[in-house]
Short mmCIF file of C-alpha atoms and ligand atoms in Angstrom, two decimals:
data_model
loop_
_atom_site.label_atom_id
_atom_site.label_comp_id
_atom_site.label_asym_id
_atom_site.label_seq_id
_atom_site.Cartn_x
_atom_site.Cartn_y
_atom_site.Cartn_z
CA MET A 17 20.16 15.79 -26.31
CA LYS A 18 18.56 19.16 -25.57
CA GLU A 19 21.64 21.56 -24.77
CA SER A 20 21.11 22.06 -21.07
CA GLY A 21 20.87 17.71 -20.87
CA VAL A 22 25.38 17.80 -22.58
CA ASP A 23 25.15 20.68 -19.90
CA GLY A 24 23.72 17.66 -16.96
CA LYS A 25 25.51 15.02 -18.15
CA ILE A 26 28.63 16.30 -18.42
CA LEU A 27 28.10 17.29 -14.52
CA GLU A 28 26.82 13.58 -13.92
CA LEU A 29 30.10 12.49 -15.63
CA PHE A 30 32.22 14.27 -13.71
CA ARG A 31 30.17 13.06 -10.51
CA SER A 32 31.12 9.62 -10.63
CA GLY A 33 34.05 9.83 -11.83
CA ASP A 34 37.28 10.00 -9.49
CA GLY A 35 38.76 13.50 -10.46
CA VAL A 36 39.38 14.34 -13.87
CA VAL A 37 37.65 12.65 -16.71
CA SER A 38 39.38 13.28 -20.28
CA GLY A 39 37.59 15.07 -23.25
CA ALA A 40 37.74 12.04 -25.01
CA ALA A 41 35.56 10.59 -22.94
CA LEU A 42 32.92 12.96 -22.53
CA SER A 43 33.15 13.20 -25.92
CA LYS A 44 32.55 10.02 -26.02
CA ALA A 45 29.99 9.32 -23.94
CA LEU A 46 27.57 12.92 -24.73
CA GLY A 47 27.97 12.00 -28.68
CA VAL A 48 29.97 15.64 -29.11
CA SER A 49 33.24 16.39 -30.63
CA ARG A 50 35.57 17.73 -28.62
CA THR A 51 34.78 21.01 -29.56
CA ALA A 52 31.05 21.09 -28.40
CA VAL A 53 32.47 19.57 -24.84
CA TRP A 54 35.06 22.21 -24.34
CA LYS A 55 31.93 24.86 -25.62
CA HIS A 56 29.62 23.27 -23.09
CA VAL A 57 32.48 23.43 -20.28
CA LYS A 58 33.22 27.09 -21.72
CA GLY A 59 28.97 27.85 -20.89
CA LEU A 60 28.78 25.43 -17.39
CA ARG A 61 32.03 28.31 -16.35
CA GLY A 62 29.70 30.66 -17.21
CA LYS A 63 27.62 29.22 -14.94
CA GLY A 64 29.63 29.33 -12.10
CA TYR A 65 31.04 25.97 -12.03
CA GLN A 66 34.87 26.03 -11.70
CA ILE A 67 36.02 23.60 -14.25
CA GLU A 68 39.71 22.92 -14.00
CA ALA A 69 41.38 22.10 -17.21
CA VAL A 70 43.98 19.58 -16.61
CA PRO A 71 46.42 19.86 -19.80
CA SER A 72 46.65 16.63 -21.73
CA LYS A 73 44.36 14.97 -18.69
CA GLY A 74 40.88 16.33 -19.32
CA TYR A 75 38.57 18.56 -16.93
CA ARG A 76 38.01 18.24 -13.73
CA LEU A 77 35.22 19.89 -11.72
CA LEU A 78 36.54 22.22 -8.24
CA SER A 79 32.88 23.93 -7.73
CA SER A 80 30.13 24.08 -8.06
CA PRO A 81 27.67 27.65 -7.80
CA GLU A 82 27.07 28.39 -4.23
CA ILE A 83 22.82 28.35 -4.94
CA LEU A 84 21.52 25.59 -6.11
CA THR A 85 20.94 24.64 -10.02
CA ASN A 86 18.19 22.83 -11.83
CA LEU A 87 21.42 20.96 -14.04
CA ASP A 88 22.75 19.84 -10.71
CA ILE A 89 20.08 18.15 -9.14
CA THR A 90 18.77 16.93 -12.15
CA ALA A 91 21.49 15.04 -13.10
CA GLY A 92 21.47 11.62 -13.18
CA LEU A 93 18.82 11.98 -10.37
CA GLY A 94 17.25 8.80 -10.34
CA ALA A 95 13.45 9.17 -10.03
CA LYS A 96 10.77 8.88 -12.65
CA ARG A 97 8.07 11.67 -11.90
CA ILE A 98 9.01 13.92 -9.25
CA GLY A 99 11.62 16.37 -10.90
CA SER A 100 10.10 16.38 -14.30
CA SER A 101 11.14 20.04 -14.23
CA VAL A 102 12.70 21.56 -11.73
CA ILE A 103 13.00 24.94 -11.05
CA CYS A 104 15.57 27.31 -9.00
CA LEU A 105 15.27 30.33 -7.55
CA LYS A 106 17.06 33.00 -6.08
CA GLU A 107 14.66 34.61 -3.70
CA THR A 108 11.12 34.60 -4.12
CA ASP A 109 8.28 35.41 -1.38
CA SER A 110 6.73 31.77 -1.50
CA THR A 111 7.91 28.58 -3.22
CA ASN A 112 4.74 27.59 -2.90
CA SER A 113 3.08 29.72 -4.12
CA VAL A 114 5.24 30.10 -7.46
CA ALA A 115 4.99 25.68 -7.46
CA PHE A 116 0.50 26.72 -7.13
CA LYS A 117 0.45 29.77 -9.47
CA MET A 118 2.68 27.51 -12.44
CA ALA A 119 0.18 24.31 -11.35
CA GLU A 120 -3.42 26.60 -12.57
CA ASP A 121 -0.68 26.89 -15.52
CA GLY A 122 -0.76 23.20 -16.67
CA ALA A 123 2.82 22.82 -15.12
CA PRO A 124 3.82 19.19 -15.18
CA GLU A 125 3.43 16.44 -12.98
CA GLY A 126 6.38 16.17 -10.82
CA THR A 127 7.43 20.27 -11.12
CA VAL A 128 9.52 21.29 -7.88
CA VAL A 129 10.39 24.94 -7.44
CA ILE A 130 13.39 25.81 -5.14
CA ALA A 131 14.60 29.38 -3.56
CA ASP A 132 17.75 30.15 -1.65
CA THR A 133 15.83 32.47 0.59
CA GLN A 134 11.47 33.21 1.39
CA SER A 135 10.51 37.03 1.80
CA ALA A 136 7.43 34.98 3.39
CA GLY A 137 8.08 31.59 3.49
CA LYS A 138 4.69 30.21 4.82
CA GLY A 139 3.45 27.83 7.38
CA ARG A 140 0.65 26.12 8.95
CA LEU A 141 -2.19 28.08 9.96
CA GLY A 142 -0.99 31.40 8.58
CA ARG A 143 2.24 31.09 10.51
CA ILE A 144 5.73 32.56 8.06
CA TRP A 145 8.05 30.48 7.70
CA LEU A 146 12.05 31.81 8.54
CA SER A 147 13.84 31.45 5.21
CA PRO A 148 16.97 32.80 5.42
CA ALA A 149 19.35 32.65 2.11
CA GLY A 150 22.27 30.10 1.34
CA VAL A 151 21.47 27.57 4.04
CA ASN A 152 18.35 25.85 4.75
CA LEU A 153 16.01 24.24 1.87
CA TYR A 154 13.01 25.83 0.95
CA CYS A 155 10.91 22.97 -1.98
CA SER A 156 8.08 22.35 -3.18
CA VAL A 157 6.64 19.65 -5.56
CA VAL A 158 3.82 19.88 -7.79
CA LEU A 159 1.56 16.25 -7.76
CA ARG A 160 -1.16 15.68 -10.12
CA PRO A 161 -2.56 12.00 -8.39
CA ALA A 162 -6.04 10.65 -9.37
CA ILE A 163 -7.88 11.12 -6.14
CA ALA A 164 -11.04 12.19 -4.46
CA PRO A 165 -9.61 16.02 -2.53
CA VAL A 166 -11.02 13.49 1.13
CA ALA A 167 -7.83 11.68 0.37
CA ALA A 168 -5.52 14.10 -0.44
CA CYS A 169 -4.13 14.38 2.92
CA GLN A 170 -3.05 10.87 2.22
CA LEU A 171 -0.20 12.75 0.52
CA THR A 172 1.01 14.34 3.75
CA PHE A 173 2.18 11.00 4.92
CA LEU A 174 4.66 11.02 1.55
CA SER A 175 6.50 13.83 2.78
CA VAL A 176 7.35 13.68 6.17
CA VAL A 177 8.56 10.23 5.42
CA ALA A 178 10.60 11.31 2.37
CA VAL A 179 12.35 14.36 4.78
CA ALA A 180 12.71 11.42 7.42
CA ARG A 181 14.55 9.45 5.02
CA ALA A 182 16.49 11.88 3.22
CA VAL A 183 17.73 13.16 6.93
CA GLU A 184 18.85 9.68 7.66
CA ARG A 185 20.20 8.57 4.88
CA CYS A 186 22.22 12.39 5.16
CA THR A 187 23.70 12.57 8.23
CA LYS A 188 24.29 9.93 11.12
CA LEU A 189 20.66 11.95 12.92
CA LYS A 190 17.30 10.27 14.06
CA PRO A 191 14.69 12.42 12.97
CA GLN A 192 11.01 11.92 14.86
CA ILE A 193 8.05 12.76 13.44
CA LYS A 194 5.78 14.61 15.12
CA TRP A 195 2.30 14.67 13.54
CA PRO A 196 0.74 16.27 11.71
CA ASN A 197 4.18 16.96 9.53
CA ASP A 198 6.51 18.28 11.96
CA ILE A 199 10.07 16.45 11.85
CA LEU A 200 11.95 16.50 15.29
CA ILE A 201 15.50 15.78 16.36
CA ASN A 202 16.13 15.35 20.37
CA GLY A 203 12.79 17.34 20.04
CA LYS A 204 13.34 20.32 18.95
CA LYS A 205 11.62 21.31 15.00
CA VAL A 206 13.82 20.70 12.33
CA ALA A 207 11.67 20.58 9.06
CA GLY A 208 8.09 21.77 8.31
CA LEU A 209 5.77 20.48 5.86
CA LEU A 210 2.47 22.32 4.28
CA ASN A 211 0.14 20.89 1.61
CA GLU A 212 -1.87 23.10 -0.57
CA MET A 213 -4.46 22.10 -3.00
CA ASN A 214 -6.65 22.84 -5.83
CA ALA A 215 -9.65 20.44 -5.67
CA GLU A 216 -13.34 20.13 -7.22
CA THR A 217 -15.60 17.66 -5.45
CA GLU A 218 -14.76 14.78 -6.95
CA LYS A 219 -11.28 14.89 -7.81
CA VAL A 220 -8.14 17.00 -6.82
CA ASN A 221 -6.93 19.09 -9.68
CA PHE A 222 -3.39 18.91 -7.91
CA VAL A 223 -1.24 19.23 -4.56
CA VAL A 224 1.33 21.26 -3.77
CA LEU A 225 3.83 19.96 -1.44
CA GLY A 226 5.94 22.46 0.29
CA ILE A 227 9.31 21.61 2.59
CA GLY A 228 10.88 23.37 4.42
CA VAL A 229 14.32 21.79 5.80
CA ASN A 230 16.70 23.50 8.67
CA LEU A 231 19.86 22.28 6.65
CA ASN A 232 22.51 24.42 8.05
CA LEU A 233 21.09 27.13 9.82
CA ARG A 234 22.66 28.28 12.67
CA MET A 235 20.07 29.27 15.54
CA ALA A 236 22.24 31.76 17.36
CA ALA A 237 21.49 33.84 13.95
CA ILE A 238 17.61 33.52 14.47
CA SER A 239 16.09 36.13 16.93
CA GLU A 240 14.69 33.36 19.73
CA GLY A 241 11.82 35.59 19.31
CA LEU A 242 11.15 34.94 15.98
CA LEU A 243 10.62 30.73 17.13
CA ARG A 244 7.16 29.72 17.88
CA HIS A 245 8.80 25.91 18.77
CA PRO A 246 12.29 24.92 19.90
CA ALA A 247 13.28 24.67 17.53
CA THR A 248 17.09 23.67 15.36
CA SER A 249 18.95 22.69 11.68
CA LEU A 250 21.05 19.03 11.18
CA LEU A 251 24.33 21.18 11.34
CA GLU A 252 23.64 22.67 15.02
CA GLU A 253 22.38 18.60 16.00
CA GLY A 254 25.12 16.24 13.34
CA GLY A 255 28.14 19.21 13.83
CA GLU A 256 28.74 19.17 10.78
CA GLU A 257 27.26 20.82 7.28
CA VAL A 258 24.84 18.84 5.33
CA ASP A 259 25.79 19.20 1.73
CA ARG A 260 22.58 20.84 0.35
CA LEU A 261 22.90 19.84 -3.25
CA ARG A 262 23.45 15.67 -1.71
CA PHE A 263 20.17 16.22 0.78
CA THR A 264 17.91 18.08 -1.77
CA ARG A 265 17.97 15.02 -4.60
CA VAL A 266 17.99 12.00 -2.19
CA LEU A 267 15.50 13.80 -1.08
CA LEU A 268 13.58 13.86 -4.58
CA GLU A 269 14.79 10.52 -4.74
CA GLU A 270 12.89 9.36 -2.05
CA LEU A 271 9.73 10.86 -2.72
CA ASP A 272 8.68 9.48 -5.92
CA GLN A 273 9.79 6.42 -4.91
CA LEU A 274 7.03 7.16 -2.05
CA TYR A 275 4.53 8.32 -4.07
CA ASP A 276 5.21 5.44 -7.47
CA ASN A 277 4.47 3.78 -5.14
CA PHE A 278 1.51 5.57 -3.17
CA LEU A 279 -0.46 5.06 -6.95
CA VAL A 280 0.47 1.73 -6.70
CA GLU A 281 -0.68 0.69 -3.52
CA GLY A 282 -2.42 3.76 -1.81
CA ASP A 283 -1.10 4.73 1.86
CA GLY A 284 -1.23 1.75 3.32
CA PRO A 285 2.70 1.17 3.66
CA VAL A 286 3.78 4.78 4.02
CA ARG A 287 1.15 5.17 6.83
CA ALA A 288 2.80 2.58 8.29
CA GLU A 289 6.52 4.10 7.65
CA TRP A 290 4.69 7.61 9.55
CA LEU A 291 3.27 5.74 12.13
CA ALA A 292 6.44 3.42 12.96
CA ARG A 293 8.37 6.51 12.75
CA SER A 294 6.17 9.00 15.42
CA ALA A 295 7.05 10.78 17.81
CA ILE A 296 3.93 10.74 19.81
CA LYS A 297 2.55 6.51 19.66
CA GLY A 298 1.37 5.81 22.90
CA ARG A 299 1.93 9.19 24.24
CA SER A 300 0.07 10.93 26.27
CA VAL A 301 -0.79 14.60 24.45
CA LYS A 302 -2.20 17.80 24.80
CA VAL A 303 -4.64 19.26 22.16
CA SER A 304 -5.30 22.95 20.68
CA GLN A 305 -8.18 23.61 18.89
CA GLN A 306 -9.06 27.08 18.56
CA ASN A 307 -12.00 26.54 21.28
CA ARG A 308 -10.60 23.58 22.96
CA GLU A 309 -8.23 22.04 24.86
CA PHE A 310 -8.03 18.20 25.82
CA CYS A 311 -5.59 15.16 27.25
CA GLY A 312 -5.49 12.05 25.71
CA VAL A 313 -3.32 9.01 24.41
CA VAL A 314 -1.97 8.91 20.71
CA GLN A 315 -3.43 5.33 19.63
CA GLY A 316 -2.36 6.44 16.05
CA VAL A 317 -3.52 8.26 12.78
CA ASP A 318 -6.63 7.15 10.25
CA SER A 319 -6.34 7.37 6.28
CA PHE A 320 -7.43 10.94 6.07
CA GLY A 321 -4.60 11.96 8.75
CA ALA A 322 -6.53 12.03 11.47
CA LEU A 323 -4.59 11.87 14.81
CA LEU A 324 -6.78 9.23 17.25
CA VAL A 325 -6.60 10.23 20.71
CA LEU A 326 -8.09 8.05 23.78
CA LEU A 327 -9.66 9.80 26.53
CA SER A 328 -9.65 9.26 29.70
CA ASP A 329 -13.71 8.88 29.60
CA GLY A 330 -13.17 5.82 26.52
CA THR A 331 -13.63 9.08 24.06
CA LEU A 332 -11.69 8.36 21.11
CA GLU A 333 -11.50 11.24 19.63
CA THR A 334 -10.40 12.36 15.02
CA VAL A 335 -8.41 14.96 15.34
CA LEU A 336 -7.99 16.98 12.38
CA SER A 337 -6.81 20.19 12.36
CA GLY A 338 -4.87 21.85 15.68
CA ASP A 339 -1.02 21.81 17.49
CA VAL A 340 -0.34 18.84 19.41
CA ALA A 341 2.00 18.62 22.96
CA LEU A 342 3.97 15.94 24.29
CA LEU A 343 3.26 16.31 28.48
C1 BTN B 407 5.13 24.83 8.55
O1 BTN B 407 4.47 25.19 9.69
O2 BTN B 407 5.47 23.93 9.52
C2 BTN B 407 5.03 24.46 7.52
C3 BTN B 407 6.32 24.88 6.71
C4 BTN B 407 6.60 24.56 5.37
C5 BTN B 407 7.95 25.77 4.63
C6 BTN B 407 7.52 25.32 3.80
S1 BTN B 407 9.47 26.40 2.71
C7 BTN B 407 8.69 25.28 0.85
C8 BTN B 407 7.48 25.78 1.28
N1 BTN B 407 7.08 27.41 0.69
C9 BTN B 407 6.45 27.65 1.56
O3 BTN B 407 6.08 28.95 1.49
N2 BTN B 407 6.66 26.78 2.40
C10 BTN B 407 6.44 25.56 2.73
#
């Protein structure tokens, strides 16, 4: 077992037990000596884990470092591909930029980059994604699907549905999806997704799925002018702090499961779930594009991620980009 693998396994055992785990149990489960267990516990303390030694009983994990760590995220993660490598940064410009560079340098599929804060978080259409420290999730995932560039937008469905499922599993809230890739709670934006791609004419080299979720952000801490949409956080809507680590692990597991299914069955199932969760199907909307605005009723999405909007003259518009507002 790799050294970091032992640390991860220790954390997993702490979490799966109900308090104190004996040195003997740890040594047996890990296949290392009691002295080695002690050395790893010491190492984990050095990394910010508070571990209490309970005399003649064993060890108990009291707390983890405040920022997310790759050990915490990967220990016992039930995912096949996503999280094969997890990089947690205290601060960066943009996790998407870091993941993109890593992918250009050959980072494997499933590489995840997470930052506690971003100084230049990227939003859609060149906008800024506000990324204060210590409260939210900013995460980018490298995928290398064998698909044509035109099909890459199907991956947007994956990240949107994965976030919606994670919100449902970690809170009592009911998320809604707004085209193309916003997650709303009570009509306010709680998460945004930005996918970036490197491709040749015929094939995708890699896609970076960028996911930003407002978890424990207090909206009063943000000056109003900085937010374009009515925005919110899971804490504001649910009234309870969300465990960032749990949310991250659940999200990566959901993403992994959806991606696995996508590789076998294509985008049909995930698109169906996207539509079922969509806040705009059958609703009247106003579409704003660079040089044009029009209104119509949303019929659905096609397999390229385009929104299908029926205009009053009976024309079916295929909307590939723009902003959509409910009327
Ligand atoms: C949007 O405008 O709705 C998309 C926001 C996407 C933000 C996430 S945060 C993690 C990743 N890194 C970035 O720089 N952007 C995405």
